[in-house]
Amino acid sequence: MDNFEDIQEFQEPGFGAGDWIFEFGPIFIGVIFVLVIGIFLFAIVKGISQWSHNNKQPQLTVPADVKTKRSRVSGGANDTSAHTTYFVTFEVESGDRMEFQVKPQDYGLLVEGDKGHLTFQGTRYKGFERNRKTESI
């Protein structure tokens, strides 16, 4: 019987109180997984909410001036391609300014200082029609 008691007391080297990583590693990985999925779901819900909100808004056309233009480049490191996002800020008659994300072709046609009519729906840019100057001879 003495041999049996010796076997029960034997612990394999490397296991015990010093191996906390084997206990908390799976928990840590699980928490990170839940956070990543949570952030992903939050982004989807936020996008759908914004889309729904814009659809409920009336489409408005108001006199506005083009105030500023800017672009944001993302990516382009190592072997990835770069992506450029374009923004234009408009000022309406009340003095309020609104920034919209626009398509590259619209960005190229707009010039700071242009005056015309801005069409938008919520936070969605629909178009800008420049005032035409009449020339007299």
mmCIF file of C-alpha atoms in Angstrom:
data_model
loop_
_atom_site.group_PDB
_atom_site.id
_atom_site.type_symbol
_atom_site.label_atom_id
_atom_site.label_comp_id
_atom_site.label_asym_id
_atom_site.label_seq_id
_atom_site.Cartn_x
_atom_site.Cartn_y
_atom_site.Cartn_z
ATOM 1 C CA MET A 1 0.000 0.000 0.000
ATOM 2 C CA ASP A 2 2.893 2.342 0.563
ATOM 3 C CA ASN A 3 3.625 2.387 -3.150
ATOM 4 C CA PHE A 4 0.067 3.425 -3.939
ATOM 5 C CA GLU A 5 0.256 6.420 -1.591
ATOM 6 C CA ASP A 6 3.516 7.497 -3.232
ATOM 7 C CA ILE A 7 1.886 7.431 -6.665
ATOM 8 C CA GLN A 8 -1.003 9.644 -5.558
ATOM 9 C CA GLU A 9 1.360 12.305 -4.221
ATOM 10 C CA PHE A 10 3.437 12.419 -7.385
ATOM 11 C CA GLN A 11 2.948 15.520 -9.559
ATOM 12 C CA GLU A 12 4.324 15.743 -13.025
ATOM 13 C CA PRO A 13 6.989 18.457 -13.298
ATOM 14 C CA GLY A 14 5.781 21.715 -14.873
ATOM 15 C CA PHE A 15 2.151 21.401 -13.842
ATOM 16 C CA GLY A 16 0.637 23.129 -10.855
ATOM 17 C CA ALA A 17 0.483 26.651 -9.537
ATOM 18 C CA GLY A 18 3.111 27.948 -11.984
ATOM 19 C CA ASP A 19 1.113 27.186 -15.116
ATOM 20 C CA TRP A 20 -1.510 29.906 -14.877
ATOM 21 C CA ILE A 21 -1.287 30.524 -18.622
ATOM 22 C CA PHE A 22 -2.936 27.162 -19.328
ATOM 23 C CA GLU A 23 -5.840 28.168 -17.102
ATOM 24 C CA PHE A 24 -6.307 31.774 -18.214
ATOM 25 C CA GLY A 25 -5.131 31.492 -21.835
ATOM 26 C CA PRO A 26 -8.394 29.999 -23.150
ATOM 27 C CA ILE A 27 -10.395 32.534 -21.141
ATOM 28 C CA PHE A 28 -8.315 35.413 -22.558
ATOM 29 C CA ILE A 29 -8.719 34.139 -26.127
ATOM 30 C CA GLY A 30 -12.463 33.752 -25.568
ATOM 31 C CA VAL A 31 -12.782 37.323 -24.277
ATOM 32 C CA ILE A 32 -10.857 38.692 -27.284
ATOM 33 C CA PHE A 33 -13.071 36.653 -29.643
ATOM 34 C CA VAL A 34 -16.245 38.019 -28.013
ATOM 35 C CA LEU A 35 -14.894 41.597 -28.212
ATOM 36 C CA VAL A 36 -14.053 41.305 -31.913
ATOM 37 C CA ILE A 37 -17.460 39.823 -32.728
ATOM 38 C CA GLY A 38 -19.132 42.520 -30.582
ATOM 39 C CA ILE A 39 -17.333 45.334 -32.400
ATOM 40 C CA PHE A 40 -18.226 43.776 -35.751
ATOM 41 C CA LEU A 41 -21.913 43.481 -34.808
ATOM 42 C CA PHE A 42 -21.942 47.052 -33.430
ATOM 43 C CA ALA A 43 -20.603 48.391 -36.740
ATOM 44 C CA ILE A 44 -23.257 46.481 -38.702
ATOM 45 C CA VAL A 45 -26.094 47.685 -36.448
ATOM 46 C CA LYS A 46 -24.827 51.269 -36.584
ATOM 47 C CA GLY A 47 -24.627 51.187 -40.397
ATOM 48 C CA ILE A 48 -28.139 49.756 -40.759
ATOM 49 C CA SER A 49 -29.459 52.319 -38.274
ATOM 50 C CA GLN A 50 -27.870 55.218 -40.215
ATOM 51 C CA TRP A 51 -29.196 53.859 -43.513
ATOM 52 C CA SER A 52 -32.713 53.544 -42.055
ATOM 53 C CA HIS A 53 -32.548 57.048 -40.549
ATOM 54 C CA ASN A 54 -31.492 58.553 -43.902
ATOM 55 C CA ASN A 55 -34.332 56.773 -45.708
ATOM 56 C CA LYS A 56 -36.874 58.330 -43.312
ATOM 57 C CA GLN A 57 -35.569 61.874 -43.887
ATOM 58 C CA PRO A 58 -37.035 64.129 -46.591
ATOM 59 C CA GLN A 59 -34.874 64.919 -49.592
ATOM 60 C CA LEU A 60 -34.039 68.634 -49.374
ATOM 61 C CA THR A 61 -32.609 71.074 -51.891
ATOM 62 C CA VAL A 62 -31.212 74.262 -50.355
ATOM 63 C CA PRO A 63 -28.998 77.139 -51.522
ATOM 64 C CA ALA A 64 -25.417 76.433 -50.404
ATOM 65 C CA ASP A 65 -21.774 77.353 -50.978
ATOM 66 C CA VAL A 66 -18.880 74.915 -51.290
ATOM 67 C CA LYS A 67 -16.548 75.835 -48.410
ATOM 68 C CA THR A 68 -13.856 73.174 -48.201
ATOM 69 C CA LYS A 69 -12.785 69.901 -49.756
ATOM 70 C CA ARG A 70 -10.677 67.181 -48.176
ATOM 71 C CA SER A 71 -9.688 63.603 -48.780
ATOM 72 C CA ARG A 72 -8.573 60.722 -46.584
ATOM 73 C CA VAL A 73 -6.225 58.020 -47.848
ATOM 74 C CA SER A 74 -6.202 54.639 -46.118
ATOM 75 C CA GLY A 75 -4.193 51.502 -46.809
ATOM 76 C CA GLY A 76 -1.318 51.482 -49.249
ATOM 77 C CA ALA A 77 1.214 49.822 -46.957
ATOM 78 C CA ASN A 78 3.368 46.999 -48.287
ATOM 79 C CA ASP A 79 1.366 45.076 -50.901
ATOM 80 C CA THR A 80 -2.075 46.557 -50.148
ATOM 81 C CA SER A 81 -3.751 49.105 -52.377
ATOM 82 C CA ALA A 82 -4.621 52.601 -51.199
ATOM 83 C CA HIS A 83 -8.228 53.811 -50.975
ATOM 84 C CA THR A 84 -9.190 57.491 -51.036
ATOM 85 C CA THR A 85 -12.412 58.843 -49.508
ATOM 86 C CA TYR A 86 -13.571 62.327 -50.530
ATOM 87 C CA PHE A 87 -15.453 64.877 -48.421
ATOM 88 C CA VAL A 88 -16.938 68.301 -49.210
ATOM 89 C CA THR A 89 -18.193 70.867 -46.688
ATOM 90 C CA PHE A 90 -21.151 73.026 -47.680
ATOM 91 C CA GLU A 91 -22.458 76.149 -45.940
ATOM 92 C CA VAL A 92 -26.184 76.867 -46.150
ATOM 93 C CA GLU A 93 -27.883 80.275 -45.865
ATOM 94 C CA SER A 94 -28.323 79.979 -42.080
ATOM 95 C CA GLY A 95 -24.531 79.689 -41.676
ATOM 96 C CA ASP A 96 -24.637 76.002 -40.725
ATOM 97 C CA ARG A 97 -22.001 73.777 -42.294
ATOM 98 C CA MET A 98 -22.518 70.198 -43.375
ATOM 99 C CA GLU A 99 -19.860 67.749 -44.525
ATOM 100 C CA PHE A 100 -20.760 64.953 -46.924
ATOM 101 C CA GLN A 101 -18.844 62.041 -48.344
ATOM 102 C CA VAL A 102 -18.941 62.385 -52.135
ATOM 103 C CA LYS A 103 -17.974 60.291 -55.142
ATOM 104 C CA PRO A 104 -14.601 60.998 -56.770
ATOM 105 C CA GLN A 105 -16.248 62.408 -59.913
ATOM 106 C CA ASP A 106 -18.348 64.860 -57.845
ATOM 107 C CA TYR A 107 -15.269 65.857 -55.834
ATOM 108 C CA GLY A 108 -13.409 66.711 -59.026
ATOM 109 C CA LEU A 109 -16.238 68.888 -60.349
ATOM 110 C CA LEU A 110 -16.717 70.945 -57.184
ATOM 111 C CA VAL A 111 -14.558 73.993 -56.496
ATOM 112 C CA GLU A 112 -14.251 75.848 -53.201
ATOM 113 C CA GLY A 113 -16.366 78.990 -53.487
ATOM 114 C CA ASP A 114 -18.958 77.468 -55.851
ATOM 115 C CA LYS A 115 -22.503 78.681 -55.170
ATOM 116 C CA GLY A 116 -25.562 76.670 -56.047
ATOM 117 C CA HIS A 117 -28.176 74.269 -54.724
ATOM 118 C CA LEU A 118 -27.287 71.295 -52.534
ATOM 119 C CA THR A 119 -29.548 68.244 -52.527
ATOM 120 C CA PHE A 120 -29.252 65.846 -49.591
ATOM 121 C CA GLN A 121 -31.216 63.326 -47.557
ATOM 122 C CA GLY A 122 -30.170 63.018 -43.935
ATOM 123 C CA THR A 123 -26.407 62.494 -44.054
ATOM 124 C CA ARG A 124 -26.547 61.278 -47.665
ATOM 125 C CA TYR A 125 -25.219 63.589 -50.403
ATOM 126 C CA LYS A 126 -27.475 63.568 -53.477
ATOM 127 C CA GLY A 127 -25.963 66.288 -55.645
ATOM 128 C CA PHE A 128 -24.984 69.910 -56.157
ATOM 129 C CA GLU A 129 -26.138 72.105 -59.019
ATOM 130 C CA ARG A 130 -23.926 75.109 -59.572
ATOM 131 C CA ASN A 131 -25.576 78.492 -60.243
ATOM 132 C CA ARG A 132 -25.012 79.446 -63.866
ATOM 133 C CA LYS A 133 -23.656 82.913 -64.507
ATOM 134 C CA THR A 134 -25.300 84.798 -67.348
ATOM 135 C CA GLU A 135 -22.852 86.671 -69.479
ATOM 136 C CA SER A 136 -23.783 89.895 -71.180
ATOM 137 C CA ILE A 137 -22.035 91.032 -74.345
#
